[in-house]
CSV table of C-alpha atoms in Angstrom, one decimal:
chain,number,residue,atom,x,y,z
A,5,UNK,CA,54.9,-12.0,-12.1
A,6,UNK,CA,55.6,-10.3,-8.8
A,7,UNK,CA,59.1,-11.2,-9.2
A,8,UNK,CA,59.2,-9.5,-12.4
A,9,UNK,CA,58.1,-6.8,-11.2
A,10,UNK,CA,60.4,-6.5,-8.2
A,11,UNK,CA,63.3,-6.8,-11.1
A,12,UNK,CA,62.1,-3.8,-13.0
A,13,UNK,CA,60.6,-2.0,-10.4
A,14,UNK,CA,56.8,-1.8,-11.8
A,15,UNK,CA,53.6,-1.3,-9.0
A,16,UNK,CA,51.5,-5.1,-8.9
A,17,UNK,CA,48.2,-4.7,-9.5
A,18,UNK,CA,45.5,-5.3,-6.6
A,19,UNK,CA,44.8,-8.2,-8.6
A,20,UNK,CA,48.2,-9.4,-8.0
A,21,UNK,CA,48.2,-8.9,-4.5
A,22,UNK,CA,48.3,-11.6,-2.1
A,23,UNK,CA,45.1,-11.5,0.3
A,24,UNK,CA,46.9,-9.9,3.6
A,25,UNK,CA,48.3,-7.0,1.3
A,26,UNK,CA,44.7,-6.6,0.1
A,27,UNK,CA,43.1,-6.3,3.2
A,28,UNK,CA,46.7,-3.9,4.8
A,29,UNK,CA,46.2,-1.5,2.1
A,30,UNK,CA,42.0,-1.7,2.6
A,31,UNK,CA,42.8,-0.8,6.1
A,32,UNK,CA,44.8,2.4,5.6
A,33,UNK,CA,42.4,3.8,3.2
A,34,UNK,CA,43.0,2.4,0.1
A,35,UNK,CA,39.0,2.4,-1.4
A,36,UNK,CA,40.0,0.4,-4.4
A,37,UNK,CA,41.1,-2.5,-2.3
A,38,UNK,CA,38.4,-2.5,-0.5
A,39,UNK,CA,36.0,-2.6,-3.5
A,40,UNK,CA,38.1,-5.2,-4.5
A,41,UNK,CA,37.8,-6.6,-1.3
A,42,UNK,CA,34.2,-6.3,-1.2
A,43,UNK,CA,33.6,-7.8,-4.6
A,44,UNK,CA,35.5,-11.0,-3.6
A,45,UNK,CA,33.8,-11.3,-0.4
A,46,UNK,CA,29.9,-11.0,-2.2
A,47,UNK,CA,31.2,-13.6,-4.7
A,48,UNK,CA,32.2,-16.4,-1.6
A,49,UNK,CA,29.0,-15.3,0.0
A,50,UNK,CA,30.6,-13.8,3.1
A,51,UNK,CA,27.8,-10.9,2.9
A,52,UNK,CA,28.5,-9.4,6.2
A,53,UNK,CA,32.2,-9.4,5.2
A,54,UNK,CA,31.1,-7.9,2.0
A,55,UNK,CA,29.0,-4.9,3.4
A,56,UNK,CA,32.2,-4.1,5.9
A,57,UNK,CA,34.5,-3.7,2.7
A,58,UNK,CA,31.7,-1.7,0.8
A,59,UNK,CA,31.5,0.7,3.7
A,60,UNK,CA,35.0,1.4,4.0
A,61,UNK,CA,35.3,1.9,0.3
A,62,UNK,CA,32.3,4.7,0.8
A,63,UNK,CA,34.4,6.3,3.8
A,64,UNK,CA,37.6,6.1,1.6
A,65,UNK,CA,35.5,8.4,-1.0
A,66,UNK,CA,34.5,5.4,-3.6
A,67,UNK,CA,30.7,6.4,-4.5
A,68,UNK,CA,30.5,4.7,-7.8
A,69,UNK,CA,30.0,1.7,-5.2
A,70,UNK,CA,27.1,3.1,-3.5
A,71,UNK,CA,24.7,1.6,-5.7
A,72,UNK,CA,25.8,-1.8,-5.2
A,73,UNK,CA,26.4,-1.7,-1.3
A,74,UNK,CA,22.7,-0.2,-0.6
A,75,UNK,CA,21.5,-3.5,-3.5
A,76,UNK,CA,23.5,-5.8,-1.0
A,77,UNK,CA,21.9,-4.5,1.9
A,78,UNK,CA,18.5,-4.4,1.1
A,79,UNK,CA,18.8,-8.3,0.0
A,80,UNK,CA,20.6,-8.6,4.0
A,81,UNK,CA,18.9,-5.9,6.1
A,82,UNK,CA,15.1,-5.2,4.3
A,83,UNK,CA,14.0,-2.1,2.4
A,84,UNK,CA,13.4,-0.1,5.7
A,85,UNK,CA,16.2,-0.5,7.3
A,86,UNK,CA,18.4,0.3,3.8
A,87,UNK,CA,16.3,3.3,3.3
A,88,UNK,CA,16.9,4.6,7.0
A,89,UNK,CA,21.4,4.1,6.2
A,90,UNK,CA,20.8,5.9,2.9
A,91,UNK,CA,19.2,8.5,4.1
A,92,UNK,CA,21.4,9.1,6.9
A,93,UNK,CA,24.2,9.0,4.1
A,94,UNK,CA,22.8,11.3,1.9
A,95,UNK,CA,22.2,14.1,4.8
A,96,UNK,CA,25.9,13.9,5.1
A,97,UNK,CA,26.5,14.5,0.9
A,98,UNK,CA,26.7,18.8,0.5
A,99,UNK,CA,25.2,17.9,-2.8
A,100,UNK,CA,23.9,14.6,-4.6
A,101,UNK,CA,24.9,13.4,-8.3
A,102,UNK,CA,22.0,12.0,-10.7
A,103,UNK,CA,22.8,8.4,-9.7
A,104,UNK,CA,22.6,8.8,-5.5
A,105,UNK,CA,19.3,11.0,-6.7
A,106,UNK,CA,18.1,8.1,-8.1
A,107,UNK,CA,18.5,6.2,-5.5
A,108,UNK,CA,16.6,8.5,-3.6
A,109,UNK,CA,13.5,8.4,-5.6
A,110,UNK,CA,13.7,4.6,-5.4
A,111,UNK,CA,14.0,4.3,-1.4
A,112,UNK,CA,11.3,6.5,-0.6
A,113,UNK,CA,13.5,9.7,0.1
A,114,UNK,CA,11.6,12.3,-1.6
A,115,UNK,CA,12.7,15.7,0.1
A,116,UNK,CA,16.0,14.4,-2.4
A,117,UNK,CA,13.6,14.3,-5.2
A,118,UNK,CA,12.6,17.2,-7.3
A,119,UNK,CA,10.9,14.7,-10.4
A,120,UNK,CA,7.4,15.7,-11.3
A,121,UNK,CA,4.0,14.0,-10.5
A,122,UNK,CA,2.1,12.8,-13.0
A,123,UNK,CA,-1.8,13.4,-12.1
A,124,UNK,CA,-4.1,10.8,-13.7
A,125,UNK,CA,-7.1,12.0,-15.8
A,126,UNK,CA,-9.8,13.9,-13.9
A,127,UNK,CA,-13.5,14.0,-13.9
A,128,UNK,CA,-15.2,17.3,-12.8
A,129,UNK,CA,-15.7,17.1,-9.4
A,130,UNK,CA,-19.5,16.6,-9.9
A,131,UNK,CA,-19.4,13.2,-11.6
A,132,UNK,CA,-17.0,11.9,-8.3
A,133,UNK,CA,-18.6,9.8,-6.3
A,134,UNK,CA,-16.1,8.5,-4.4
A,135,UNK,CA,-12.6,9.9,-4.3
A,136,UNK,CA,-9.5,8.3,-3.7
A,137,UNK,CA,-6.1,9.7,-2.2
A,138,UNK,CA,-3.0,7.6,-3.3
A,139,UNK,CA,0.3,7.6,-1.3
A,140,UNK,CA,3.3,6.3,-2.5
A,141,UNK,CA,6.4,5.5,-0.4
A,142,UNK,CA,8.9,4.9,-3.0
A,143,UNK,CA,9.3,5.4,-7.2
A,144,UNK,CA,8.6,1.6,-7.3
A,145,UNK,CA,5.0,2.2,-5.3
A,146,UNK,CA,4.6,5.7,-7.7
A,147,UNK,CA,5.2,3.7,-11.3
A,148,UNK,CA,3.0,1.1,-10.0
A,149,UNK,CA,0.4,3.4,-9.0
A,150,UNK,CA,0.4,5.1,-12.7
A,151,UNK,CA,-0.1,1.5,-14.6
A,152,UNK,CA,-3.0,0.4,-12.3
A,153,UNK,CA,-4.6,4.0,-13.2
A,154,UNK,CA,-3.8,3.7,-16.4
A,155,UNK,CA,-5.7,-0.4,-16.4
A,156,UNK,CA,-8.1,1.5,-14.8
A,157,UNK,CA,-9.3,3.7,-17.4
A,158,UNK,CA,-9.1,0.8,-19.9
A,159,UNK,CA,-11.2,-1.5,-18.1
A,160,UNK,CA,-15.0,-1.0,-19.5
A,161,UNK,CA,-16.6,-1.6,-16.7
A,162,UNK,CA,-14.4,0.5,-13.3
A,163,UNK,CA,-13.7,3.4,-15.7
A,164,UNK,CA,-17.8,3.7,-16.1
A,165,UNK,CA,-17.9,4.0,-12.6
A,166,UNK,CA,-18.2,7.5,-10.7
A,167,UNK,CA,-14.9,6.9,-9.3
A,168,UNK,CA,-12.0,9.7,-9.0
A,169,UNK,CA,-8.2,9.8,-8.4
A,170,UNK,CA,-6.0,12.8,-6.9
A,171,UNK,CA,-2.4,13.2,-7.5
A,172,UNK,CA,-0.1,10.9,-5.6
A,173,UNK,CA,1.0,12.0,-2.2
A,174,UNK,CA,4.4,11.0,-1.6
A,175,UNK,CA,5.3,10.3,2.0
A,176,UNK,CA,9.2,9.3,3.0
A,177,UNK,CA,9.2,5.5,3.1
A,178,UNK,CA,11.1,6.0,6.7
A,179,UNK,CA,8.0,7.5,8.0
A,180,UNK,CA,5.2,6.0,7.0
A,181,UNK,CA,7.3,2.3,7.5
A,182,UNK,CA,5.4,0.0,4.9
A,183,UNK,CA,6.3,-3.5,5.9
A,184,UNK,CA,7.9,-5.9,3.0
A,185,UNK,CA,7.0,-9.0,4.4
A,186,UNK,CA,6.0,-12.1,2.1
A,187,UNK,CA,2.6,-13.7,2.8
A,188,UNK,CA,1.7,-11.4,5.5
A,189,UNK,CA,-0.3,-8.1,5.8
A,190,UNK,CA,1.4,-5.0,5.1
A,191,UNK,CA,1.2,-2.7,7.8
A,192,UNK,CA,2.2,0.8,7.7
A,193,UNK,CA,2.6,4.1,9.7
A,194,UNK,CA,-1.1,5.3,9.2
A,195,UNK,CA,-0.7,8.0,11.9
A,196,UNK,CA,1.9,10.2,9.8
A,197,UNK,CA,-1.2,10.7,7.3
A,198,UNK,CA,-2.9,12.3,9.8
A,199,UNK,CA,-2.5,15.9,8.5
A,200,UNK,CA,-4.0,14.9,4.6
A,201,UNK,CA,-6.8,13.3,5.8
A,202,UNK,CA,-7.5,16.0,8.3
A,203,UNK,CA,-7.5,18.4,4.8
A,204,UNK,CA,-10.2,16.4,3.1
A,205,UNK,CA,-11.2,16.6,-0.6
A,206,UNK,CA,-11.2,12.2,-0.7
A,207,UNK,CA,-12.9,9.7,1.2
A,208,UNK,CA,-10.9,6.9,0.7
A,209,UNK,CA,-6.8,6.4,1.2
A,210,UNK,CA,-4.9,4.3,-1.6
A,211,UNK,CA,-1.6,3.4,-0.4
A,212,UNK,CA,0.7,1.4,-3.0
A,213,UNK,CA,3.8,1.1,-0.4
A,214,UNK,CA,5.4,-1.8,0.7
A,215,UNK,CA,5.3,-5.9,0.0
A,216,UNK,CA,3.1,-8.8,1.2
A,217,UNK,CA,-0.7,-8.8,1.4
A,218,UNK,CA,-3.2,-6.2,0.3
A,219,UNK,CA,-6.0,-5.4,1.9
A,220,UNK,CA,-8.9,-3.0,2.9
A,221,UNK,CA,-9.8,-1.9,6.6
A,222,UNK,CA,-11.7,1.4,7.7
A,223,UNK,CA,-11.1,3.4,4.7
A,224,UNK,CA,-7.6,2.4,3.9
A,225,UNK,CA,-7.1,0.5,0.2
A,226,UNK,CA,-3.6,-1.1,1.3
A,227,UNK,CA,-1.7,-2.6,-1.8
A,228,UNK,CA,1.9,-4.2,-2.1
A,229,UNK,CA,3.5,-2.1,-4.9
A,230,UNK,CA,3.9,-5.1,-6.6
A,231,UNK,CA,0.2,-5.6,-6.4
A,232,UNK,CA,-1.9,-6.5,-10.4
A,233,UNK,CA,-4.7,-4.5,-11.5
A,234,UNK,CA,-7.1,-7.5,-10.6
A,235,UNK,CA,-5.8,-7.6,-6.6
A,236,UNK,CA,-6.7,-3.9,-7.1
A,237,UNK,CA,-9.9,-4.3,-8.2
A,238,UNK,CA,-10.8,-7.0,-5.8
A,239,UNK,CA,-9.6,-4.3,-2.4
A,240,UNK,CA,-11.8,-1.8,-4.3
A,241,UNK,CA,-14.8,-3.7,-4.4
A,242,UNK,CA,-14.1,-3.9,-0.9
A,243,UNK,CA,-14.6,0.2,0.1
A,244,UNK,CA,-18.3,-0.8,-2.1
A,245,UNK,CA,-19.3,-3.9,0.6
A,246,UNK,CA,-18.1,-6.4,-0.9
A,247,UNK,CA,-17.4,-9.6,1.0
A,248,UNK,CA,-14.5,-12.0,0.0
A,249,UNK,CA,-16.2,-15.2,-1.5
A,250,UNK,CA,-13.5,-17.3,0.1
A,251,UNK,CA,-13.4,-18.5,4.1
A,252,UNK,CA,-13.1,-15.5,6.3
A,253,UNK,CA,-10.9,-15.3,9.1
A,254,UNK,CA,-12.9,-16.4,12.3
A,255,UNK,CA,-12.6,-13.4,13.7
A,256,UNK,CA,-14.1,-11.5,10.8
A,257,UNK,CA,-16.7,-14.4,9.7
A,258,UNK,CA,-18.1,-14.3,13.1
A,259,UNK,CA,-18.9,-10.7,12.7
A,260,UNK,CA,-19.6,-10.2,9.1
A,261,UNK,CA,-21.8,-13.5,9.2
A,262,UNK,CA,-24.2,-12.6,12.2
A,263,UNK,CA,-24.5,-8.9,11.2
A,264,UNK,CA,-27.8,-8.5,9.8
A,265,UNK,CA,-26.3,-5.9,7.2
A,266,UNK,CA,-27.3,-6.2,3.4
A,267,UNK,CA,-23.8,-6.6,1.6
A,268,UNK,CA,-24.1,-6.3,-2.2
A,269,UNK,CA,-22.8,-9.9,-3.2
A,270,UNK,CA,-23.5,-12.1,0.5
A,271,UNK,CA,-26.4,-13.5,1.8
A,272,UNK,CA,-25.6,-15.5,4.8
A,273,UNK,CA,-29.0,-17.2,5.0
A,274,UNK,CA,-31.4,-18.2,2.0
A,275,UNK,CA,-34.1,-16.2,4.2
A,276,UNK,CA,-32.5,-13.1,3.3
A,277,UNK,CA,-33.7,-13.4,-0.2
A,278,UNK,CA,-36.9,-11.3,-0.2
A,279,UNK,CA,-35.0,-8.3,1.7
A,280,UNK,CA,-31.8,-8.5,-0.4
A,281,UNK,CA,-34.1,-8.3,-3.4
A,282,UNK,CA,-36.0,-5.4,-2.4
A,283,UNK,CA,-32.9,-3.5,-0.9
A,284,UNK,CA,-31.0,-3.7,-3.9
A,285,UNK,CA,-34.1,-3.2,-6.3
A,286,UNK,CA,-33.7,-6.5,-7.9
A,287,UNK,CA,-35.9,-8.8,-9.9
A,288,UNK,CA,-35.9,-12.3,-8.6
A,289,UNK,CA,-34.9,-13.5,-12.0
A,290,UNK,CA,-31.8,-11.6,-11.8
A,291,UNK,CA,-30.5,-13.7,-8.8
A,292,UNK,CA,-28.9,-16.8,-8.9
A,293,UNK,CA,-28.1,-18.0,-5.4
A,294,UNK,CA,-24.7,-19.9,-5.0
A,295,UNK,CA,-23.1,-21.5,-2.1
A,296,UNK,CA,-20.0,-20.1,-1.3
A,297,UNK,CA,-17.3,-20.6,1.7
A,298,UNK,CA,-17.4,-17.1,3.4
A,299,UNK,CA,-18.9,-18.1,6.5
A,300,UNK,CA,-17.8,-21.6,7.1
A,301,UNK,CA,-15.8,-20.3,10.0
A,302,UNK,CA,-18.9,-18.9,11.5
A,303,UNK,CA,-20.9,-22.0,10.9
A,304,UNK,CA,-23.0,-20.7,8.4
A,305,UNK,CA,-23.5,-21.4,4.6
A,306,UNK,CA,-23.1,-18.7,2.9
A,307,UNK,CA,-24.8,-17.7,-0.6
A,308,UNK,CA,-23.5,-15.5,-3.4
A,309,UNK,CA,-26.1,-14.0,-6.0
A,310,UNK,CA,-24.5,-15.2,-8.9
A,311,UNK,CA,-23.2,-19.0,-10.4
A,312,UNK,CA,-20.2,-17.8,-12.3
A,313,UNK,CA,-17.0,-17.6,-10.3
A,314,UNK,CA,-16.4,-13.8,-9.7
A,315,UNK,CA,-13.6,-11.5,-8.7
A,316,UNK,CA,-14.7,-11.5,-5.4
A,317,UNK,CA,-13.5,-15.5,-5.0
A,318,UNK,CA,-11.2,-15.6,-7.4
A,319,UNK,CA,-8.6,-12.3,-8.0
A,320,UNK,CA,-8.4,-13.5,-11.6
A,321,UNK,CA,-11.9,-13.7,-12.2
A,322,UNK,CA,-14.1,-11.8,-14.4
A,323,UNK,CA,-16.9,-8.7,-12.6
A,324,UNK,CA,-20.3,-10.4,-13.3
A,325,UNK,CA,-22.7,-8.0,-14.9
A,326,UNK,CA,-24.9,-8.1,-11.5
A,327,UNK,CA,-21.9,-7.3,-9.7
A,328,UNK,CA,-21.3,-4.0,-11.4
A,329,UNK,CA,-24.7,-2.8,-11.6
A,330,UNK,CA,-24.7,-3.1,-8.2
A,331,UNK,CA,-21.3,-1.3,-8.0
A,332,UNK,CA,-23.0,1.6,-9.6
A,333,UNK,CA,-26.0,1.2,-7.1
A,334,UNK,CA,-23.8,1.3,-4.0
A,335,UNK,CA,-22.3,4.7,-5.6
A,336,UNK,CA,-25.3,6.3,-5.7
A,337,UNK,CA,-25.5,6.5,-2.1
A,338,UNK,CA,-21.7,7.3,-1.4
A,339,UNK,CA,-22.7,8.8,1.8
A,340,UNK,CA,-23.6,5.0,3.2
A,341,UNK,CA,-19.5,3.9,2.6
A,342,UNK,CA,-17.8,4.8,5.3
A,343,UNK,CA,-14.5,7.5,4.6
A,344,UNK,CA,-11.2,7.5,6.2
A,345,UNK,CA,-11.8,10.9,8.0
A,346,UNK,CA,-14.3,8.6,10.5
A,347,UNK,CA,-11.8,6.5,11.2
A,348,UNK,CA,-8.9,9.2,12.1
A,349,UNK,CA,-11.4,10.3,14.4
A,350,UNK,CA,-11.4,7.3,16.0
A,351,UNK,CA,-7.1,7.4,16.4
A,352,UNK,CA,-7.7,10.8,17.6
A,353,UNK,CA,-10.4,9.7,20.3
A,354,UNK,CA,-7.7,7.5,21.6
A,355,UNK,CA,-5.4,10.0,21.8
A,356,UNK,CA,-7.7,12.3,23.4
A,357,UNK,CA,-6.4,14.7,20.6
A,358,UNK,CA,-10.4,15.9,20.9
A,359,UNK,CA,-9.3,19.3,18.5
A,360,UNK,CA,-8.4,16.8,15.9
A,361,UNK,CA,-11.4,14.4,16.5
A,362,UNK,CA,-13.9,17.2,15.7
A,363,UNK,CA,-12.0,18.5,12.9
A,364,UNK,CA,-12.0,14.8,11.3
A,365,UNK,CA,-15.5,13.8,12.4
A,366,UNK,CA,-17.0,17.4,10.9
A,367,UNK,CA,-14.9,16.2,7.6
A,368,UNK,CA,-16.8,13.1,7.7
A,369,UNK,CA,-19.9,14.5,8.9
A,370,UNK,CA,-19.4,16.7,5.2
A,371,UNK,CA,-19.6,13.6,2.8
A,372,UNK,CA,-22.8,12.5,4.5
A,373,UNK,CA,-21.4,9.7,6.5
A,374,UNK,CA,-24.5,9.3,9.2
A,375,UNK,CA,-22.8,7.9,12.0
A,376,UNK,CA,-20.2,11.1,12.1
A,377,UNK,CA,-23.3,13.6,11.9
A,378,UNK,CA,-24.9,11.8,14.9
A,379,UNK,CA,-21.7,11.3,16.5
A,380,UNK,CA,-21.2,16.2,16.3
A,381,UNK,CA,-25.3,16.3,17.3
A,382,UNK,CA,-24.2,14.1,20.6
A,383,UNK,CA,-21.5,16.2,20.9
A,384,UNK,CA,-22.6,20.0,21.7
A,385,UNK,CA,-19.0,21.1,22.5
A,386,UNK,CA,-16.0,19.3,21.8
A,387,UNK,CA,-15.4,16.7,25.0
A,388,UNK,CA,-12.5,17.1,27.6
A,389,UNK,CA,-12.6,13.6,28.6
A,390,UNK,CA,-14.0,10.4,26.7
């Protein structure tokens, strides 16, 4: 064929060329061959090789390949550190098309972004108990987000509960940094959300951002935004005092299983029976003790109030009925659960940011939250040194 075409003077296609050609014309700015290039290279697994070709094919002017250079590099390089090139790429575009928007939306690069948030179905502010703040870090975290409001409101028993949502705050995934690591705790930039929580109106963050373990620590619900309705109603039950039913972590079983707090679903002695029962208001007929493994780390066995396995051991589980009347008893003093704003005024503390610690620690102070009102009485003016 490339004989032929010598004879009667017609162009060979790329496909035609041989592989030095390729990679000549590639080199001198030919974006097709590069693509072409590219495509070859992602097929023999030569990624790195790939990603090289891609680029150039981008610098050459070829956008229609952006899409699948930033898919290649998130599979080689990790969300954040795809997010952090596209965004770089797209400061550099005078104006973005519908697809690189896209592509904004779905890496976390909102100020690209002009789609509308949806809000989720209010209560009047006088039914809230508790209010939760969701952030989002990317269109995957946001969609995620709407379905596990939307479960919400169709599970009988959470959408009883005095429980509120605010519109999504949407934070650029390459500042708040959610981690996407499998099987460990996601971890994100918690300072950056300094300024919302500093504003009030919530007691509680919800972040859906990033990938790996969910969890619940000092007023922050953290989910994966791959994370089911059930893993999100297990971290909830969390902000209400509940204790995981499973072994704790040493570190945590050691404090949770000496502490001589009254947790709505643990006692860590069968002595504790009489005060749980008049705490909690409960009939001793209503109790069922259980062994469970909380404290084994801590030496201790451990009893739950109920027989049936429950949510709080197994995700999949069902809420026992004791479990959520005591839900709805824990939300009748939502003053006694700790809110986020304490906890910022802690960051600030150790910062010695002491403007910002009074400002957070009157926020908390506001919903209730004893241990910030006695932290302002100790404080007569705001400190200049810890």
């Amino acid at each position: 064929m490339l004989l032929l075409c010598c004879l009667t003077g017609c162009k060979p296609t790329l496909d035609q060329l041989p592989e030095q050609q390729l990679i000549d014309q590639a080199l001198q700015g030919n974006g097709a061959a590069a693509v072409r290039l590219a495509k070859k290279r992602e097929q023999q697994a030569d990624f790195s090789a790939a990603l090289n070709w891609y680029q150039k094919a981008l610098d050459a002017g070829i956008t229609t390949e952006l899409a699948a250079f930033i898919a290649l590099k998130q599979q080689q390089h990790g969300f954040l550190a795809t997010a952090a090139y596209l965004e770089q790429y797209l400061q550099q575009q005078q104006a973005l098309n519908a697809a690189e928007v896209d592509l904004a939306a779905e890496y976390g690069l909102w100020h690209h972004v002009t789609e509308q948030i949806k809000s989720p179905p209010q209560r009047s502010n006088a039914s809230c108990s508790l209010t939760l703040q969701p952030v989002v870090q990317s269109r995957a975290g946001s969609r995620q987000l709407q379905l596990l409001q939307q479960q919400w409101q169709q599970d009988p028993q959470l959408s009883a509960l005095s429980v509120c949502f605010l519109p999504e705050i949407r934070v650029n995934s390459t500042e708040l940094q959610c981690s996407h690591q499998v099987k460990q705790r996601i971890q994100c930039q918690y300072q950056v959300l300094m300024p919302f929580v500093a504003k009030g109106g919530f007691s509680q963050l919800l972040l859906v951002a990033g990938e790996g373990n969910a969890n619940y620590n000092n007023g922050i619900v953290q989910l994966a935004q791959s994370s089911s309705f059930e893993v999100f109603r297990h971290e909830f039950a969390h902000i209400l005092g509940f204790i995981d039913e499973y072994s704790l972590t040493t570190q945590v079983a050691q404090a949770e299983c000496n502490s001589d707090k009254i947790r709505p679903n643990l006692l860590t002695d069968k002595s504790q029976l009489e005060s749980y029962l008049k705490y909690w208001q409960l009939q001793r007929h209503q109790v069922q003790l259980h062994p469970v493994d909380s404290c084994n780390q801590a030496g201790k066995q451990a009893y739950a109030p109920v027989r049936a396995l429950s949510f709080m051991r197994s995700h999949e589980a069902e809420v026992p009925d004791l479990y959520f009347q005591l839900m709805q008893k824990v939300l009748t003093r939502p003053e006694l659960i700790m809110p986020v704003q304490y906890f910022y005024a802690y960051l600030a503390r150790q910062q010695q940011d002491w403007r910002s610690w009074a400002l957070l620690m009157e926020q908390a102070a506001k919903q209730g939250y004893p241990d910030a009102q006695e932290s302002l009485r100790k404080a007569v003016t705001i400190p200049t040194a810890p």
